[in-house]
Coordinates of C-alpha atoms and ligand atoms in Angstrom, one line a residue:
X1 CA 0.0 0.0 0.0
X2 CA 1.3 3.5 -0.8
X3 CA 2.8 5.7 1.5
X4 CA 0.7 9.0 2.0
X5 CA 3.2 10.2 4.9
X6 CA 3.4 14.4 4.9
X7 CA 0.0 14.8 3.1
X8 CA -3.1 16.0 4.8
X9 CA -6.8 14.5 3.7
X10 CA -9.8 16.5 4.6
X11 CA -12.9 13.9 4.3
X12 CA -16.3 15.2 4.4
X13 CA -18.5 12.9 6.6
X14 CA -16.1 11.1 8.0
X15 CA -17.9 10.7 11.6
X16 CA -19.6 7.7 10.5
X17 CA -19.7 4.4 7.7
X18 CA -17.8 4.8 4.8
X19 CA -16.0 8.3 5.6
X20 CA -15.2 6.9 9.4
X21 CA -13.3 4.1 7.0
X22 CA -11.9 6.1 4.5
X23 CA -10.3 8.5 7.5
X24 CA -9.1 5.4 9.3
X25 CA -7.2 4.2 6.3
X26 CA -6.1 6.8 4.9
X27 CA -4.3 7.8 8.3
X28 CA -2.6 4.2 8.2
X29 CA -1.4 4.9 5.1
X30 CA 0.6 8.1 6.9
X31 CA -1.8 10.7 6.5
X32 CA -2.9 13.5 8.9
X33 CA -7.0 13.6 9.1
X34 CA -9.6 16.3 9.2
X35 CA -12.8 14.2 10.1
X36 CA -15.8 16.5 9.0
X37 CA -19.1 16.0 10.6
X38 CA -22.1 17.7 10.6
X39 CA -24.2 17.0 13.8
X40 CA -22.4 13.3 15.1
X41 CA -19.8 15.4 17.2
X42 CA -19.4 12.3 19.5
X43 CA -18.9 9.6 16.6
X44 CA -16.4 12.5 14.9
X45 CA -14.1 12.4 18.0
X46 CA -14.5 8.8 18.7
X47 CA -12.3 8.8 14.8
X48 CA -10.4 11.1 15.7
X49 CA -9.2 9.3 18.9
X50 CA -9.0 6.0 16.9
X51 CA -6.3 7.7 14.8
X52 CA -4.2 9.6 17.3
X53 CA -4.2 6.0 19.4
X54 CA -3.0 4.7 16.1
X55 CA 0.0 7.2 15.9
X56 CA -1.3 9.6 13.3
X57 CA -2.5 12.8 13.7
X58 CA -6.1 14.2 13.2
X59 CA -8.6 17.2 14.2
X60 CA -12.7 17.1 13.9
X61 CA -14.6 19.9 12.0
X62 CA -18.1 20.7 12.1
X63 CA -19.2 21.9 8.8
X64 CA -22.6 21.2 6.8
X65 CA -21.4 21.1 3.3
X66 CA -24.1 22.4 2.2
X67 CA -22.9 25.6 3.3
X68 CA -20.7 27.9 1.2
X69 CA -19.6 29.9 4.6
X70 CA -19.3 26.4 6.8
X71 CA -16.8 25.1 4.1
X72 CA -15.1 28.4 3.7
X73 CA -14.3 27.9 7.2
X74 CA -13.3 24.2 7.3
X75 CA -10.8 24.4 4.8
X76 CA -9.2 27.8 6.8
X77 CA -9.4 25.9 10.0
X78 CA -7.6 22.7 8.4
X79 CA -5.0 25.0 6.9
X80 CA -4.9 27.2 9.6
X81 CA -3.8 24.0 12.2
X82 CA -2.0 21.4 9.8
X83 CA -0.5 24.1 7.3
X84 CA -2.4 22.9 3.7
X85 CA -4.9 20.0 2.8
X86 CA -3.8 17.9 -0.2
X87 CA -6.0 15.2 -0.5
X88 CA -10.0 16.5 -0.7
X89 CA -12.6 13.5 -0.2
X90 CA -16.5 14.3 -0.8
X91 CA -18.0 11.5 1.1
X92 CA -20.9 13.5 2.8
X93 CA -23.9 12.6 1.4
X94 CA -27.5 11.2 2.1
X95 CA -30.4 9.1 0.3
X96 CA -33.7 9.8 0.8
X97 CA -35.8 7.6 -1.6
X98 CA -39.3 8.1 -3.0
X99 CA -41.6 7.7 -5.8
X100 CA -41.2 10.7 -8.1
X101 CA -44.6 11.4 -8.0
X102 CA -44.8 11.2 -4.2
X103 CA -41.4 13.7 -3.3
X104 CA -41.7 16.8 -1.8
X105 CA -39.8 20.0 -2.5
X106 CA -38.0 19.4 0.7
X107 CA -36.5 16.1 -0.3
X108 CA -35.3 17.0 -3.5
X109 CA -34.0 20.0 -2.2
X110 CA -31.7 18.5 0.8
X111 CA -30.3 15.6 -1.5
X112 CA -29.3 18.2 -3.8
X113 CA -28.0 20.6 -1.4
X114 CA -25.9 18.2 0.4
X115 CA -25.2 16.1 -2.7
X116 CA -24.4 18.6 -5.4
X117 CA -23.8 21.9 -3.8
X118 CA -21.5 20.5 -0.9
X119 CA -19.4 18.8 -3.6
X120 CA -19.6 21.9 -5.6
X121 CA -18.8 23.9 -2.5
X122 CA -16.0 21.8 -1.7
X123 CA -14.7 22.1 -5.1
X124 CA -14.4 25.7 -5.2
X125 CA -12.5 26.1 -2.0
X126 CA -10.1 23.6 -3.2
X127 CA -9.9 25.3 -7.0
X128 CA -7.1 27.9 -4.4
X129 CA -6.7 26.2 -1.4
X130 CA -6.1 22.4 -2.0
X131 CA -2.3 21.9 -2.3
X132 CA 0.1 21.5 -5.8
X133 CA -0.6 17.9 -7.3
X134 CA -3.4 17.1 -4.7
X135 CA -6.1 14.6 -5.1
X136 CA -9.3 15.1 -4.7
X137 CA -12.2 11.8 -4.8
X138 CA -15.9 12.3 -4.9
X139 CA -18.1 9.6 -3.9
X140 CA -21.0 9.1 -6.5
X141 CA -23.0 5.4 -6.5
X142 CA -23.6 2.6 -8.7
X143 CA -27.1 4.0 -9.2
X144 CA -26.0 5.7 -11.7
X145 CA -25.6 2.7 -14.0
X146 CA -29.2 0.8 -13.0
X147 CA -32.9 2.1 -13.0
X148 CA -34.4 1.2 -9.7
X149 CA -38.2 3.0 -8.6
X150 CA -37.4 5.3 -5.6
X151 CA -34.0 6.3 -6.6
X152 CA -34.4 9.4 -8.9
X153 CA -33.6 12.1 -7.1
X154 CA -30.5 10.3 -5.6
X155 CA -29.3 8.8 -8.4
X156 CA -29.7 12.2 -10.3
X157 CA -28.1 14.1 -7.4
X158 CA -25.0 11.6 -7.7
X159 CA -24.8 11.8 -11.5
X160 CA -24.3 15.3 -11.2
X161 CA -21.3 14.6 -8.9
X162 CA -19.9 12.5 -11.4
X163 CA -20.2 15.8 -14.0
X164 CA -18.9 18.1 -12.1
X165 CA -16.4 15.8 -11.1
X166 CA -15.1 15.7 -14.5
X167 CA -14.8 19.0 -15.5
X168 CA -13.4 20.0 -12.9
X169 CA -10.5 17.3 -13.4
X170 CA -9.9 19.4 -16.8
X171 CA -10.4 22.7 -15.0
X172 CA -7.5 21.8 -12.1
X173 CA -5.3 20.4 -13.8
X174 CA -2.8 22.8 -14.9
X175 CA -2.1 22.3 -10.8
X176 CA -1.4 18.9 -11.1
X177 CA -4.6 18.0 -9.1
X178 CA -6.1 14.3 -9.9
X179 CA -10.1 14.2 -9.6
X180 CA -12.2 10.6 -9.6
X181 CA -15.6 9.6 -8.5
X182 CA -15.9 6.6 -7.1
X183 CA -19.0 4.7 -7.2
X184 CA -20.2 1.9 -4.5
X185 CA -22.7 -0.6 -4.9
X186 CA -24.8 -1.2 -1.9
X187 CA -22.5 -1.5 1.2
X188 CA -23.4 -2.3 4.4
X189 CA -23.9 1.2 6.4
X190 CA -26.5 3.1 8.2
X191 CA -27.5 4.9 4.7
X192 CA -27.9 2.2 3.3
X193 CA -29.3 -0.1 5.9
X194 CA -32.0 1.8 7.6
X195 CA -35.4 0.8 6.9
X196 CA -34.8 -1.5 5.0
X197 CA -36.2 -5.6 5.6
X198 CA -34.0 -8.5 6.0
X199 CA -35.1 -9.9 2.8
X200 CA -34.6 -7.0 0.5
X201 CA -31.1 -6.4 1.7
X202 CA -29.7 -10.0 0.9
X203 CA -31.9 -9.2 -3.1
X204 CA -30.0 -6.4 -3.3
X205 CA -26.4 -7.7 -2.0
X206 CA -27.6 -10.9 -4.4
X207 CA -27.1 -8.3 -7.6
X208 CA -23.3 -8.4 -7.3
X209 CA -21.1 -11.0 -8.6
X210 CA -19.5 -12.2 -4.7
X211 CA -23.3 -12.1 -3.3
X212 CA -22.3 -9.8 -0.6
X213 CA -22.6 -6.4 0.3
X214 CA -19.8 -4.1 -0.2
X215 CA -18.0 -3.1 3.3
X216 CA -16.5 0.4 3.8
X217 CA -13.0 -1.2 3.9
X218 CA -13.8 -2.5 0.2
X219 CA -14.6 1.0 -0.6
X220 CA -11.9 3.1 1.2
X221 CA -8.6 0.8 0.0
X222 CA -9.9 2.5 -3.4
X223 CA -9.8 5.9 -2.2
X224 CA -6.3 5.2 -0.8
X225 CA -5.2 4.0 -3.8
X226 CA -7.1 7.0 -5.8
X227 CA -5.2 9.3 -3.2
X228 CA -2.1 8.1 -3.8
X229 CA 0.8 9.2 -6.4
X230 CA 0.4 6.1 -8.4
X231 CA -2.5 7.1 -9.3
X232 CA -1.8 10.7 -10.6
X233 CA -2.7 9.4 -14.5
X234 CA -6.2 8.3 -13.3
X235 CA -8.1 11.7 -13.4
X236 CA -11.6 12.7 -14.7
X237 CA -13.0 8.8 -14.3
X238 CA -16.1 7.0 -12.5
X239 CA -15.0 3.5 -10.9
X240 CA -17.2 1.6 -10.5
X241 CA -17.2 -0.2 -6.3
X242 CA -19.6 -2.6 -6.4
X243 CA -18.5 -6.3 -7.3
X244 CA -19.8 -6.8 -11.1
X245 CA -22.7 -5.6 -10.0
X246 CA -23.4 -3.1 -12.6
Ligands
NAP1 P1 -23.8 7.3 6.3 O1 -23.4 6.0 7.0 O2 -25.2 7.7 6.4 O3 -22.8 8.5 6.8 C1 -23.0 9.7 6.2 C2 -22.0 10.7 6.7 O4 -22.2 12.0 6.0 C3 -22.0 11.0 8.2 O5 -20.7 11.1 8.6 C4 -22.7 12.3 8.2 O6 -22.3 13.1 9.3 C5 -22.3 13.0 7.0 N1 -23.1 14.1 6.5 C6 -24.5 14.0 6.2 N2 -24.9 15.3 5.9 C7 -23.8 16.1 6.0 C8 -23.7 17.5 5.8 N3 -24.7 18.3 5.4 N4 -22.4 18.0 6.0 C9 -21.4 17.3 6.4 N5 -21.5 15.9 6.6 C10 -22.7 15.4 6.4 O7 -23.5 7.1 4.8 P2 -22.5 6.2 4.0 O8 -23.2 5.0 3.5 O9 -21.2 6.0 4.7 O10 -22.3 7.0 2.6 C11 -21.1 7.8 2.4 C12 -21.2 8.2 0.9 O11 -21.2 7.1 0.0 C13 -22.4 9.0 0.6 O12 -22.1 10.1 -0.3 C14 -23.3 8.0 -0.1 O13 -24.2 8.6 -1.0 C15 -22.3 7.2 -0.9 N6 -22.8 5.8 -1.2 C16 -23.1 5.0 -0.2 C17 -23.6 3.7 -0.5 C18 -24.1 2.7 0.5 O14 -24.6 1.7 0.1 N7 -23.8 2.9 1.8 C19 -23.7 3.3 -1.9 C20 -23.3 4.2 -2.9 C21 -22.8 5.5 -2.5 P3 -23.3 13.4 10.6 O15 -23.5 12.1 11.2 O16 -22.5 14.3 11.5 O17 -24.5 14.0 10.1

């Protein structure tokens, strides 16, 4: 596994499931962690303790993504306390499914907000603040390839991570900055989990090719790797996370 010693990764929700993962390894890999939260303050520090007890350093912001002035800060804060951020990881994200014809205004509008606009937030900080020949990884979702009822509004808000994703790759870089979306299949986290029955979780974990869900460890060695200078060439791309599944 590739050494990220000396580089600092800022991951947006990173209090809980997959982000909790993706901080965890990325900081035994050698990197310094801002965990991002936005109300788990308790989880958030409970990371952050997990790294420091594993010998790498780490801080805990609170910052909805949502919102240009909360990121603004975040980023200042992380620079102001471990001197730059080079690795930039929009994991924050949540799923609120429904019929079309049943959502309201307010659904659509917080899956987009958090979705899209705390990517897009994120983005713009780091178009002047993320370091020289950072990386930056946006998580997207397998959704995007399939056509399930229920998941339009998700699967649109995560589509347009994957655009923005992309031209922003071309836009950044002349700085030597790397930007991928990576794209899980169903993995086995609260997000995911909740509300669901017993029986459709093992249809759904029945769709890849291992007949399990994804874990966040499947999905965070791929954001090490992604984060990493072997990877610099890969820029602009959607990789798929999700065992065959689609
Ligand atoms: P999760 O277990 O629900 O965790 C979500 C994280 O996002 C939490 O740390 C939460 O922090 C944070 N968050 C939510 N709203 C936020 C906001 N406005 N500002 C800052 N942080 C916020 O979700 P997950 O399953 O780990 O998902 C992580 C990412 O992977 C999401 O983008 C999701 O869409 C994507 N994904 C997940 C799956 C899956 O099957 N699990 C599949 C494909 C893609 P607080 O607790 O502090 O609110």
């Amino acid at each position: 596994m590739s050494n990220l010693k000396e580089k600092v990764a800022l991951i947006t929700g990173s209090s809980r499931g997959i982000g909790a993962e993706i901080a965890k390894t990325l900081a035994k890999n050698g990197a310094k962690i801002v965990v991002n939260y936005a109300g788990s303050k308790e989880a958030a520090e409970n990371v952050v303790k997990e790294i420091i007890q594993n010998g790498s350093e780490a801080i805990a912001i609170q910052a909805d993504v949502s919102r240009k002035e909360d990121v603004t800060r975040m980023f200042d804060q992380a620079i102001a306390y471990f001197g730059k951020v080079d690795i930039l990881v929009n994991n924050a994200g949540v799923m609120l499914n429904s019929l079309i014809k049943d959502a309201t205004d307010d659904l659509f509008e917080k899956q987009m907000n958090i979705n899209v606009k705390g990517v897009f937030n994120t983005l713009r900080e780091a178009s002047t603040k993320l370091a020289d020949n950072g990386s930056i990884i946006n998580l997207s979702s397998t959704v995007t390839r399939t056509i399930f009822p229920t998941y339009g509004i998700y699967s649109a808000s995560k589509a347009a991570v994957q655009q923005l994703s992309r031209v922003f790759a071309k836009e950044t870089g002349s700085r030597g900055i790397n930007v991928n979306c990576v794209l899980p299949g169903p993995t086995g986290t609260d997000l995911f989990l909740k509300g669901k029955s017993e029986e459709l979780i093992t249809q759904l974990a029945s769709t890849n090719a291992f007949k399990r869900l994804g874990t966040p460890d499947d999905i965070a060695k791929i954001v090490v790797f992604l984060a990493s200078d072997e990877a610099k060439w890969i820029s602009a791309q959607n990789i798929g996370a999700n065992g065959a599944m689609a």
